[in-house]
Coordinates of C-alpha atoms in Angstrom, one line a residue:
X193 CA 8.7 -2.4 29.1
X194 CA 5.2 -3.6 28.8
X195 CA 3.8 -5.7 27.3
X196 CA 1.9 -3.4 25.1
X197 CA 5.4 -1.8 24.4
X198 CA 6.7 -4.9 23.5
X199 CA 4.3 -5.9 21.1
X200 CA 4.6 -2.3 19.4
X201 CA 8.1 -2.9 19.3
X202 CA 7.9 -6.1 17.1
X203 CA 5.4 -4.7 15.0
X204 CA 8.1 -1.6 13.6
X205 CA 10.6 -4.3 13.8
X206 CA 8.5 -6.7 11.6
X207 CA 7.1 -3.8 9.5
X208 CA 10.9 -2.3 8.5
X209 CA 11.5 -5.5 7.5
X210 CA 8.4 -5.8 5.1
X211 CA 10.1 -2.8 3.7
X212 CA 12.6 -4.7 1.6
X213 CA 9.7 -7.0 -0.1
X214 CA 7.5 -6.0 -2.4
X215 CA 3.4 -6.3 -2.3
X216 CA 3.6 -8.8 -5.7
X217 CA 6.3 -10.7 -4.0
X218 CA 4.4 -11.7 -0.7
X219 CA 1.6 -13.0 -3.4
X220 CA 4.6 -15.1 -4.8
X221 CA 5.8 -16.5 -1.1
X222 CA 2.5 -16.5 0.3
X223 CA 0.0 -18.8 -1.1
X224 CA -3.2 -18.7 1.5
X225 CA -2.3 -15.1 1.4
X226 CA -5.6 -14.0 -0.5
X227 CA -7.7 -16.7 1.5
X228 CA -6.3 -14.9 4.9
X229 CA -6.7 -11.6 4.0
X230 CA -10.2 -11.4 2.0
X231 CA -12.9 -11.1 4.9
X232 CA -16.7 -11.7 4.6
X233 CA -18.7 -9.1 6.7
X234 CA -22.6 -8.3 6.6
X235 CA -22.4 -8.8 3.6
X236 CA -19.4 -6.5 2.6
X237 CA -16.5 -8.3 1.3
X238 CA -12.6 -7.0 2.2
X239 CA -9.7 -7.5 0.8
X240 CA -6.2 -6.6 2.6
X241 CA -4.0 -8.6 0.5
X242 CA -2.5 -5.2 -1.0
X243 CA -1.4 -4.3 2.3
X244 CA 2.3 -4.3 2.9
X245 CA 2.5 -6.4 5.5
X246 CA 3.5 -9.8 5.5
X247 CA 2.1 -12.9 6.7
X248 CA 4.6 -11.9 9.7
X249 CA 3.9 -8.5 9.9
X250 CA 0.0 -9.6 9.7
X251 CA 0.5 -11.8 12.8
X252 CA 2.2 -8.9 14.7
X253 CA -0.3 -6.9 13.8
X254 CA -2.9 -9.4 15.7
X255 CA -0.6 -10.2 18.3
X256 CA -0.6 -6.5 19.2
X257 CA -4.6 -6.4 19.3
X258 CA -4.8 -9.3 21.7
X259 CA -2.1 -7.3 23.7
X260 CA -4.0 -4.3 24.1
X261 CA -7.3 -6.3 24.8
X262 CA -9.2 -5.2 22.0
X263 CA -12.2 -8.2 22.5
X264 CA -12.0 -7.2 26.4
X265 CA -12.6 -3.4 25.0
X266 CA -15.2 -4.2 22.4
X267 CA -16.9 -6.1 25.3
X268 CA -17.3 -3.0 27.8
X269 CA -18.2 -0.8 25.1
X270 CA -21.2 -3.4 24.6
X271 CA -21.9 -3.6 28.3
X272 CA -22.4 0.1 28.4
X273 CA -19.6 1.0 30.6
X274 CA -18.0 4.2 31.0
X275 CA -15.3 3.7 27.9
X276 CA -15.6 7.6 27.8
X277 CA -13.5 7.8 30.5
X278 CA -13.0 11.8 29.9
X279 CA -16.9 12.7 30.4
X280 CA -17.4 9.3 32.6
X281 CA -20.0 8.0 29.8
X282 CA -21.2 4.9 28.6
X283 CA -21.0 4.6 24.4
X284 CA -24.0 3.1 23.2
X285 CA -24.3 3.8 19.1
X286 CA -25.2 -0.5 19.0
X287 CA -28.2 0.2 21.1
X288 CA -29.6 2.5 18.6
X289 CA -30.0 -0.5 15.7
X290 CA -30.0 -3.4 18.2
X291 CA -33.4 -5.2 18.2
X292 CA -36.7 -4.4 20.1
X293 CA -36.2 -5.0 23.8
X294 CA -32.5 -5.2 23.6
X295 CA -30.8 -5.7 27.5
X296 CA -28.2 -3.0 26.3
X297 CA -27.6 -1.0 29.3
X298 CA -25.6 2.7 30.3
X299 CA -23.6 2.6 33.1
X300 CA -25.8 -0.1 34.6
X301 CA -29.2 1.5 33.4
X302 CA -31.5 -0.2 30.7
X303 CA -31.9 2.1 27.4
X304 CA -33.7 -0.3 25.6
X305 CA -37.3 0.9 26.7
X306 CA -36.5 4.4 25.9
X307 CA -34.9 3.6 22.7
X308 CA -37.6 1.4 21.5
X309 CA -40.5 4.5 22.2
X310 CA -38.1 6.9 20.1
X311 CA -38.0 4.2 17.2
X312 CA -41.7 3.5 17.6
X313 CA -42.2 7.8 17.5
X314 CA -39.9 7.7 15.0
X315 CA -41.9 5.2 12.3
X316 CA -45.2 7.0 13.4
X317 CA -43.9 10.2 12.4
X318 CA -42.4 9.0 9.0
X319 CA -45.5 7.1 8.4
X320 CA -48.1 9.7 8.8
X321 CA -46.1 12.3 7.1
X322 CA -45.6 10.5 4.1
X323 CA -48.9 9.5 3.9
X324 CA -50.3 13.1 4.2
X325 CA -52.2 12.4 8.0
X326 CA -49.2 14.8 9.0
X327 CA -49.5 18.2 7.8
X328 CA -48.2 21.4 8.4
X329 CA -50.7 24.5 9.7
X330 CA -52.3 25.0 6.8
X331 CA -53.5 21.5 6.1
X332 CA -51.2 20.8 3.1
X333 CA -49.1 17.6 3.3
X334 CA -45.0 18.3 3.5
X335 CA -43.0 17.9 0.0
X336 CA -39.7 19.1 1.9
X337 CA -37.8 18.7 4.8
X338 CA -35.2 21.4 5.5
X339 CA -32.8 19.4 8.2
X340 CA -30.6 21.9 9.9
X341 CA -27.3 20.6 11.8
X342 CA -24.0 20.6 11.6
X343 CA -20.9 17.9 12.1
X344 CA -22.6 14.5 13.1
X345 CA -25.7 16.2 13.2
X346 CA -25.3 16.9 9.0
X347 CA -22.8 14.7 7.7
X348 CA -24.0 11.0 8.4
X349 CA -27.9 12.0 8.0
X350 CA -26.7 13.8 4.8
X351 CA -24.4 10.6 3.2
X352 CA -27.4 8.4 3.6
X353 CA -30.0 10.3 1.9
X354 CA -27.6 10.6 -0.8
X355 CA -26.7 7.2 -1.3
X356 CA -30.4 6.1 -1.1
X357 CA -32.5 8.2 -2.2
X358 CA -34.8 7.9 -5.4
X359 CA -34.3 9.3 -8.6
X360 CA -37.7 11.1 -8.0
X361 CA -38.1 11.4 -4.2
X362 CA -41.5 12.1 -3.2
X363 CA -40.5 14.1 -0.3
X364 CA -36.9 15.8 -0.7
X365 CA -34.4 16.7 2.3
X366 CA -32.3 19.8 1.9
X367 CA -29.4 20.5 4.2
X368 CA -28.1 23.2 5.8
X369 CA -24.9 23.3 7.8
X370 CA -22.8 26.2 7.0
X371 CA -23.9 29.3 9.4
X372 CA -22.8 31.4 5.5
X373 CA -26.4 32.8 5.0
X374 CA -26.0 31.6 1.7
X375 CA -26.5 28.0 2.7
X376 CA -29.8 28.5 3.7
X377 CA -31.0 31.0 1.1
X378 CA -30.0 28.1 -1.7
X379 CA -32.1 25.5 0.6
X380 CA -35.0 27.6 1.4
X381 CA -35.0 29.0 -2.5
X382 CA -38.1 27.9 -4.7
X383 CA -39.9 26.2 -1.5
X384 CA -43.4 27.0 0.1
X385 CA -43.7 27.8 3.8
X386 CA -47.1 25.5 4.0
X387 CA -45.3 22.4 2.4
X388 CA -41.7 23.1 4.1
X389 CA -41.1 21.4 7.2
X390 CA -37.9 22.1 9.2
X391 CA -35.8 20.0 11.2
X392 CA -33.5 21.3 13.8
X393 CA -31.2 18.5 15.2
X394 CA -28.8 19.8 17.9
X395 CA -27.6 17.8 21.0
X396 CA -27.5 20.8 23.2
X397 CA -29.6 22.9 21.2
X398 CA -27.2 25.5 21.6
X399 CA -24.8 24.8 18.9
X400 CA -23.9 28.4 17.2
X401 CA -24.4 27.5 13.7
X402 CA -27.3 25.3 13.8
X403 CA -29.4 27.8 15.8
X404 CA -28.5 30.7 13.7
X405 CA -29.7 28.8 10.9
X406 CA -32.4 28.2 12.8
X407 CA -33.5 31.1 13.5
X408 CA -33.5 32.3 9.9
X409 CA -35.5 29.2 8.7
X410 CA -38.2 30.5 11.1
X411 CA -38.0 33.8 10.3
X412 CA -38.8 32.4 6.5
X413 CA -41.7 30.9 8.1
X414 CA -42.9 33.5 10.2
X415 CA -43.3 35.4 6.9
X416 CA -46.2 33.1 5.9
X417 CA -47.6 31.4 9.3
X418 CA -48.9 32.6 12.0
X419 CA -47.1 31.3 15.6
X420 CA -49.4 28.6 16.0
X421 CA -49.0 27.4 12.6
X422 CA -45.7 27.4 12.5
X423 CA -45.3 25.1 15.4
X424 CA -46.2 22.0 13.1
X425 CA -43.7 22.9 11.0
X426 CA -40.6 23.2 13.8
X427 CA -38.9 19.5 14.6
X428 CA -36.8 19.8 17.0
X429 CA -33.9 16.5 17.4
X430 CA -32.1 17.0 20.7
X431 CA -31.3 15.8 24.2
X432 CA -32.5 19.1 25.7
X433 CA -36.4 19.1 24.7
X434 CA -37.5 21.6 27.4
X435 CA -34.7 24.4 25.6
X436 CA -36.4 23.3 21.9
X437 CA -39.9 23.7 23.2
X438 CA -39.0 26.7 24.6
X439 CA -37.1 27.9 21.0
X440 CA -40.7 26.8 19.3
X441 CA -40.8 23.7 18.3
X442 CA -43.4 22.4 17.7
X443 CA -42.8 18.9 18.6
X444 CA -38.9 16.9 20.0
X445 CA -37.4 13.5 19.7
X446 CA -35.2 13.0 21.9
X447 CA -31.6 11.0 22.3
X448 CA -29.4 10.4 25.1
X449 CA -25.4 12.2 26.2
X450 CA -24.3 8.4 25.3
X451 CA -24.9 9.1 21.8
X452 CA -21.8 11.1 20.2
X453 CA -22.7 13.3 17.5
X454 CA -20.5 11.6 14.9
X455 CA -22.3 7.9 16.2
X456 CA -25.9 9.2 16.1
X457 CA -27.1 8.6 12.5
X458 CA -28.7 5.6 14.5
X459 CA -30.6 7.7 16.3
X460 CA -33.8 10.5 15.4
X461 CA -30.6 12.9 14.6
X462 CA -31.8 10.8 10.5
X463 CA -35.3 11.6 11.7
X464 CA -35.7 13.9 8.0
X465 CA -34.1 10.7 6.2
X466 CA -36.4 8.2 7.4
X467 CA -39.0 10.4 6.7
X468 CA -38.3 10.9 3.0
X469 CA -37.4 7.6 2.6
X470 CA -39.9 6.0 4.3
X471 CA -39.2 4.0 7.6
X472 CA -39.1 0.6 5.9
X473 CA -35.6 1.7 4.1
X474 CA -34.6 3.3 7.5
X475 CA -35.1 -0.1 9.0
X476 CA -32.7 -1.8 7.0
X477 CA -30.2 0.5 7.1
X478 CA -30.6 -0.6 11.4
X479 CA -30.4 -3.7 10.0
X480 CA -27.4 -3.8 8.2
X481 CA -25.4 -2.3 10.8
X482 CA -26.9 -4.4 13.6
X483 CA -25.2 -7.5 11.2
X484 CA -22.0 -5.7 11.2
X485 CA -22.2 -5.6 15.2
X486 CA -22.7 -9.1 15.5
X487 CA -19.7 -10.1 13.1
X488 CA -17.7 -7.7 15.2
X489 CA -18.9 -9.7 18.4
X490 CA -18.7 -12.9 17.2
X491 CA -15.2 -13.1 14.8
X492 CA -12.4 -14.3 15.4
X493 CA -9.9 -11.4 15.2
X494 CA -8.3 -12.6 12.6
X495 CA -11.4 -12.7 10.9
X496 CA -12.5 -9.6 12.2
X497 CA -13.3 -7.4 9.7
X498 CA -13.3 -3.4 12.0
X499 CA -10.2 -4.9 13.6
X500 CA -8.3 -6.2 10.3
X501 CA -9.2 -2.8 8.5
X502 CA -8.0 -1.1 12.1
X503 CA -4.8 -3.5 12.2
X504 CA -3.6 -2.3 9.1
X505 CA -4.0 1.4 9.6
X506 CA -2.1 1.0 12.6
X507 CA 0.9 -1.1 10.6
X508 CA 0.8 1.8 7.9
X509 CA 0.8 4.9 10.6
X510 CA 3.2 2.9 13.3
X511 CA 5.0 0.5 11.5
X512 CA 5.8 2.7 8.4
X513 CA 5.5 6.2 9.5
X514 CA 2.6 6.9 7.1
X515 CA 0.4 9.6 8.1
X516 CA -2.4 9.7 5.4
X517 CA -5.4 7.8 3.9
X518 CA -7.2 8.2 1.0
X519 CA -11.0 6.7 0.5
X520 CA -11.9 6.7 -3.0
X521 CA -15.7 5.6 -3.6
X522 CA -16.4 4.3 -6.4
X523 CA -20.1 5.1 -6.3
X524 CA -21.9 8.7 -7.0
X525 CA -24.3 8.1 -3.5
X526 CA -21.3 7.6 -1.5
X527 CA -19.5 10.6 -3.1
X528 CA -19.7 12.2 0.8
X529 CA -18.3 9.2 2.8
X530 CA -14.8 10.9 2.8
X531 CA -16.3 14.0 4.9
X532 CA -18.1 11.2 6.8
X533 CA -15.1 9.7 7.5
X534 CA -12.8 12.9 7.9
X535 CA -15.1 13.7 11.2
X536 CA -15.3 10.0 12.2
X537 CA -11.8 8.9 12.3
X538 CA -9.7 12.6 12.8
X539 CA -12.2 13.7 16.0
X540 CA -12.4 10.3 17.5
X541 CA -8.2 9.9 17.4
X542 CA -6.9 12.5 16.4
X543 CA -5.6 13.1 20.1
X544 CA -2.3 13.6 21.3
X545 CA -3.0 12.7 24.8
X546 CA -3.8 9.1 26.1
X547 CA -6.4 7.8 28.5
X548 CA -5.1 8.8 31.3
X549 CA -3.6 12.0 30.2
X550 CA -0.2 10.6 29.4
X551 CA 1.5 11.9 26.5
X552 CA 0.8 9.5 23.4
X553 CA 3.9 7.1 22.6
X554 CA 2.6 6.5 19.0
X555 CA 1.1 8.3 16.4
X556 CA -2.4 8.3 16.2
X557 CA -5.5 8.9 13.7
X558 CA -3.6 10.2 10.3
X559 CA -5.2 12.6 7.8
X560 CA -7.9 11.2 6.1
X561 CA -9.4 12.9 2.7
X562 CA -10.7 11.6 -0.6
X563 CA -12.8 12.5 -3.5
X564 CA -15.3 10.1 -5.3
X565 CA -13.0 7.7 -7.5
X566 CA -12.6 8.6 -11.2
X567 CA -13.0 12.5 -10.1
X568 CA -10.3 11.6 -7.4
X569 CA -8.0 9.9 -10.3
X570 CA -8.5 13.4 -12.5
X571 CA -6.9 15.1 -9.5
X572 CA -4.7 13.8 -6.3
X573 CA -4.2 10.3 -8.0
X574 CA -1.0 11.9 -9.6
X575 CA 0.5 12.3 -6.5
X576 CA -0.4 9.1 -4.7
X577 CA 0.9 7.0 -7.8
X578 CA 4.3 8.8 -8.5
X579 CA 5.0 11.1 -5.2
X580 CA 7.5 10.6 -3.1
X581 CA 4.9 10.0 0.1
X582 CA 3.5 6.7 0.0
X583 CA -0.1 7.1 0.9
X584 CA -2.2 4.4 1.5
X585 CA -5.7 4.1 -0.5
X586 CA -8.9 2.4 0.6
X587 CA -11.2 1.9 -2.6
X588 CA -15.0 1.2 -1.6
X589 CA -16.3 -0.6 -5.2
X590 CA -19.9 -1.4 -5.5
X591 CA -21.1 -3.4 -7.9
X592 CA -24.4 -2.3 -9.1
X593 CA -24.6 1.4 -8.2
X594 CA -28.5 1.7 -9.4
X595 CA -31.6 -0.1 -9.1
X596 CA -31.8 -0.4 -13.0
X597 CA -31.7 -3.5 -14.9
X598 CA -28.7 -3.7 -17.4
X599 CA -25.7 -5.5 -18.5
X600 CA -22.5 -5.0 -16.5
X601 CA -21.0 -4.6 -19.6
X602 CA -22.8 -1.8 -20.4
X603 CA -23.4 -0.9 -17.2
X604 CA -21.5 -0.1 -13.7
X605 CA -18.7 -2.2 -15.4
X606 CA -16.9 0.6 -16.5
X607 CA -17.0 2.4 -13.0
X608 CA -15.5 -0.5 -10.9
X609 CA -13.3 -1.7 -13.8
X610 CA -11.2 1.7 -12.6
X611 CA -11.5 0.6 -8.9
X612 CA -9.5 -2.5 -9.9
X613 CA -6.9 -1.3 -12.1
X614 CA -6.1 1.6 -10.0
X615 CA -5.2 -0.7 -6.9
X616 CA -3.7 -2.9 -9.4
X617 CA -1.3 -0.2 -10.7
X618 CA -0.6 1.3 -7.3
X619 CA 0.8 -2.2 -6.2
X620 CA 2.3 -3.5 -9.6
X621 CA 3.8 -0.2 -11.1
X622 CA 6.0 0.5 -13.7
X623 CA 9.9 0.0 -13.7
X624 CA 11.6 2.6 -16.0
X625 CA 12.4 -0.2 -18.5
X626 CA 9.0 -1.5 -19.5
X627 CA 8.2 2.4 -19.8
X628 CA 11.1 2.9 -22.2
X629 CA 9.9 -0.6 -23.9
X630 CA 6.3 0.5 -24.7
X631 CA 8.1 4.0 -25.5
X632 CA 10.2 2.2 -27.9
X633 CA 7.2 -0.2 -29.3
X634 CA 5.2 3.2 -30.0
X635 CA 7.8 4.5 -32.5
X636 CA 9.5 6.7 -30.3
X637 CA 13.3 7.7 -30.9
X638 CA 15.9 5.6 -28.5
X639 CA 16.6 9.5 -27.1
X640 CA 13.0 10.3 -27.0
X641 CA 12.2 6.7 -24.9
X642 CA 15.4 7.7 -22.3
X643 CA 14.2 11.0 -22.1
X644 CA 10.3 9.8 -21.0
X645 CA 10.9 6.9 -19.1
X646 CA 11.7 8.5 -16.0
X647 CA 8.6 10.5 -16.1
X648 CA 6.5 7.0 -17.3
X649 CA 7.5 5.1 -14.5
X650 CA 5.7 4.2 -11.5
X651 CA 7.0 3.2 -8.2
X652 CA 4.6 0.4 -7.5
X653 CA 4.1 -1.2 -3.9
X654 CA 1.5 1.3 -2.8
X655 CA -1.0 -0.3 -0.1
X656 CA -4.5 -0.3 -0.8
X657 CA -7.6 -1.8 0.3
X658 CA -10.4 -2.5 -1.6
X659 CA -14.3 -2.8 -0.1
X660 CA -16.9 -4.4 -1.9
X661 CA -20.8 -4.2 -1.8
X662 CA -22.9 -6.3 -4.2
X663 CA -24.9 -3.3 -4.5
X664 CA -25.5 0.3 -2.6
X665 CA -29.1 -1.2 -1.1
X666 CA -29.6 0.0 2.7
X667 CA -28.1 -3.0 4.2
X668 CA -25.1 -2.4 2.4
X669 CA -24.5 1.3 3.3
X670 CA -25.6 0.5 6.7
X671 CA -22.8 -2.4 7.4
X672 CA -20.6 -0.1 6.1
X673 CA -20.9 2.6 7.9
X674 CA -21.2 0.7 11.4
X675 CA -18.1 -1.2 9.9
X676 CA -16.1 2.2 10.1
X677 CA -17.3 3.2 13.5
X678 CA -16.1 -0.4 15.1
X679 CA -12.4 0.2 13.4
X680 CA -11.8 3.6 14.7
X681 CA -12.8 2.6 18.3
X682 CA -10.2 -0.5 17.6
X683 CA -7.7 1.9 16.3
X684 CA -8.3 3.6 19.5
X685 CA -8.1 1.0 21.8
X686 CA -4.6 0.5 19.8
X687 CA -3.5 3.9 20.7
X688 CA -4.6 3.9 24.3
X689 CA -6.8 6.6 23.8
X690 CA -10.2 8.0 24.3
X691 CA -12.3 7.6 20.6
X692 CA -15.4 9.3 21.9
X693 CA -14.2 13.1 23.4
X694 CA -13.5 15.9 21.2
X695 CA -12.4 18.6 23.6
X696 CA -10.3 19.8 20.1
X697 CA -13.0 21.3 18.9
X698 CA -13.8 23.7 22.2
X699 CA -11.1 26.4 22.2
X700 CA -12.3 27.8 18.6
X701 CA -15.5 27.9 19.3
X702 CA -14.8 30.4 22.7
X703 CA -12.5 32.5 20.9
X704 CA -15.2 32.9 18.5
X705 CA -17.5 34.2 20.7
X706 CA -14.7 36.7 21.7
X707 CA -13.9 37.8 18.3
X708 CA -17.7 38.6 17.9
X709 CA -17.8 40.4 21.1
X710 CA -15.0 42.5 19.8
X711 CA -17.0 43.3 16.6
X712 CA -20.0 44.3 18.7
X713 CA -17.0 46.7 20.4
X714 CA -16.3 47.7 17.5
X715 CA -12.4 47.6 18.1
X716 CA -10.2 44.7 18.6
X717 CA -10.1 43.9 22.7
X718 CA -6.7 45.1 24.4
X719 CA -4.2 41.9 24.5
X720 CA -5.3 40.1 21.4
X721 CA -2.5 39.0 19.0
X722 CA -1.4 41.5 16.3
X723 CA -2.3 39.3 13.6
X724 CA -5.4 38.8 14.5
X725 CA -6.5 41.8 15.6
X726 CA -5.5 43.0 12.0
X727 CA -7.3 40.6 10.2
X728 CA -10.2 41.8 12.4
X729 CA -10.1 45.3 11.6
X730 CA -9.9 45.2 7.6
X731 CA -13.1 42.7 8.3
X732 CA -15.0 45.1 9.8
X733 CA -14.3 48.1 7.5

């Protein structure tokens, strides 16, 4: 046995014993317990004290994160060697915020030259746009950015714009992912061709969706602009320039095969962000996340914000077989961190092979889904409160969700007031007794009160987590964000596998382009499944 083995081994053995005490009880046993578990982070605050573990169960937890070399880990991601072990790449997401002249390097090669001329091209961009020196063919400045990508080429540009952008925005950012026509008929409707420009952010620049939305955002164009006009109005974001020129656009910003998709907001994949919100707020989101990256070099682990957060995923998923999260934000601008977090988390590790090919010997990344908070507590709450699955619930809270001066009171009170009370009930519950008590206090009959009380109770001892930001400023939403990437690479290193492949997502997308083929046949292919093939032919009717 290994020692890896070993120190999994104590943490189920630790965690089934947690079992038999309550959340409320460890408080009671416990005293440092909130002192231990409430981290300061870049200015985020976290509190694990709802967690089911124990102090013991919390020390396994650490001792298995020191077994598996997690700060040796952390340390060659920052190096720039090949954690990527799959594709033989570097990982380098850090050296997109890190500041000017960084000595990050890829595989042994400096990046911080290159990355500091894309930044520079970046803010010149952003800067003469928004000031009207950058205009589109016909000499009229740009009201709208149409930014065209999809998975991290969509989701992470898309969750910052809407958790920072102004109530008025001077220059607004539509998004189109979805290859449905629809998509882009809803962004392109109402706009101008000589204000519009369009964005086109694809690594390859041969992604299937975000080219055929391309190509009809161009056609749009073409309807009002001549070819050479058009150009100024065709940005293309990619790591293969020479295939965007060659597509039409007009001008490329470039980013390196060491940025994943789902790590590159960092990167000119937000170029149509920092452009509409000007390169000063872009900045400090780079800021705030470069903060997170030093607290995640410099803590202790057991101040460690990414690993605690990572630490007790993997207690939940290993130690108590529980294979769901939920994130509840508690803020309308973060209402798409759950999508952002769906692709973060479930295509880094959701694998079911490890590093070196292996079969996994653990469960890995569980299901992750949620809803913004009070619309999530209107619908899946029910089951996460009174089901029979215990599912554990992070709640992001932030404390002043709008730039407006006002009394809390009166204010954002109300919003995170819910946060707390619905962490508080998941952990506290309700015994069928103090159901049938209020039932009883209430006027009801003593066979009316047995009769409820069942349905009135609530289990209780439900883990949750709760993340707090003084405010959603672009510091804030920056940390956070970089805090989310450092704890699924943790969780990976945990797992033994690779957080930075996604060869899951390859076998659809060649089947695809069979099924089409077949459709251009006109006739399902000879050898294709019955049910399929079926589906096929009612389609095509």
């Amino acid at each position: 046995m290994t020692a890896r083995d070993q120190a999994l081994s104590m943490l189920r053995a630790v965690a089934q014993k947690d079992a038999a005490s309550r959340i409320v009880h460890q408080f009671a046993i416990d005293p440092g317990r909130m002192q231990r578990m409430g981290v300061e982070a870049a200015g985020l605050y976290v509190d694990l004290s709802k967690q089911s573990w124990s102090a013991e169960g919390f020390e396994a937890a650490l001792d298995l994160a020191r077994t598996c070399d997690v700060e040796g880990r952390r340390d060659a991601l920052f190096a720039g060697e090949a954690v990527n072990n799959t594709e033989g790449r570097a990982v380098l997401h850090p050296a997109l915020r890190a500041a000017e002249g960084s000595a990050f390097a890829a595989l042994g090669e400096p990046v911080a030259v290159e990355v500091d001329a894309v930044r520079k091209a970046m803010a010149e961009f952003a800067t003469d746009v928004g000031s009207g020196a950058e205009t589109g063919g016909t000499k009229q400045p740009f009201n709208t950015i149409i930014h065209i990508g999809i998975g991290g080429s969509d989701l992470g540009p898309r969750l910052l714009w809407q958790a920072l952008k102004p109530l008025e925005p001077t220059i607004q950012v539509r998004f189109v992912a979805n290859i449905d026509p629809r998509d882009m008929a809803e962004a392109l409707s109402g706009l101008d061709p000589e204000t519009t420009l369009v964005v086109v952010v694809s690594k390859t620049f041969t992604t299937q969706e975000t080219l055929a939305n391309a190509e009809l955002a161009k056609a749009w164009l073409a309807e009002s602009l001549s070819p050479k006009r058009m150009a100024r109005h065709l940005i293309g974001v990619t790591a293969a320039p020479d295939k965007a020129e060659a597509w039409g656009c007009g001008r490329t910003f470039g980013f390196r095969d060491w940025v994943g998709g789902r790590y590159s907001l960092w990167s000119a994949v937000s170029l149509s962000v920092a452009v509409a919100l000007g390169w000063d707020v872009f900045e400090r989101v780079l800021d705030g996340a470069r903060a997170m990256d030093a607290h995640f070099l410099e803590a202790d682990m057991e101040r460690n914000a990414p690993v605690l957060l990572a630490l007790a995923q993997a207690y939940n998923v290993e130690g108590r077989g529980r294979q769901a999260r939920t994130v509840a934000p508690y803020a309308h601008g973060l209402r798409r961190l759950p999508a952002f977090l769906q692709q973060l988390e479930m295509e880094s590790n959701g694998k079911g092979v490890k590093r070196d090919g292996s079969a996994v010997d653990t469960a890995t990344g569980p299901v992750v889904f949620g809803e913004p908070g009070t619309n999530g507590q209107h619908a899946f709450f029910q089951q996460i409160h009174q089901g029979p699955i215990v599912i554990p619930a992070e709640f992001v809270v932030v404390g002043h969700t709008s730039d407006d001066a006002m009394d809390a009171r009166e204010g954002d009170a109300p919003l995170w007031s819910n946060a707390l009370a619905q962490a508080q009930a998941l952990m506290v519950g309700k015994t069928a007794a103090e159901a049938r008590a209020e039932l009883i206090a209430a006027g009801a009959s003593e066979a009316e009160a047995d009769r409820l009380a069942p349905h009135k109770a609530f289990p209780g001892d439900r883990p949750s987590t709760t993340i707090l930001m003084d405010a959603l400023s672009p510091e804030a939403v920056g940390a956070l964000l970089a805090l989310y990437e450092h704890k699924t690479f943790v969780e990976g290193v945990i797992w033994d596998i690779n957080s930075f492949d996604q060869w899951g997502v390859e076998l659809g997308k060649v089947l695809a382009k069979a099924v089409l083929k077949d459709v251009g046949a006109g006739e399902p292919s000879k050898g294709l499944d019955p049910s399929t093939a079926e589906l096929m032919k009612r389609l095509m009717v």
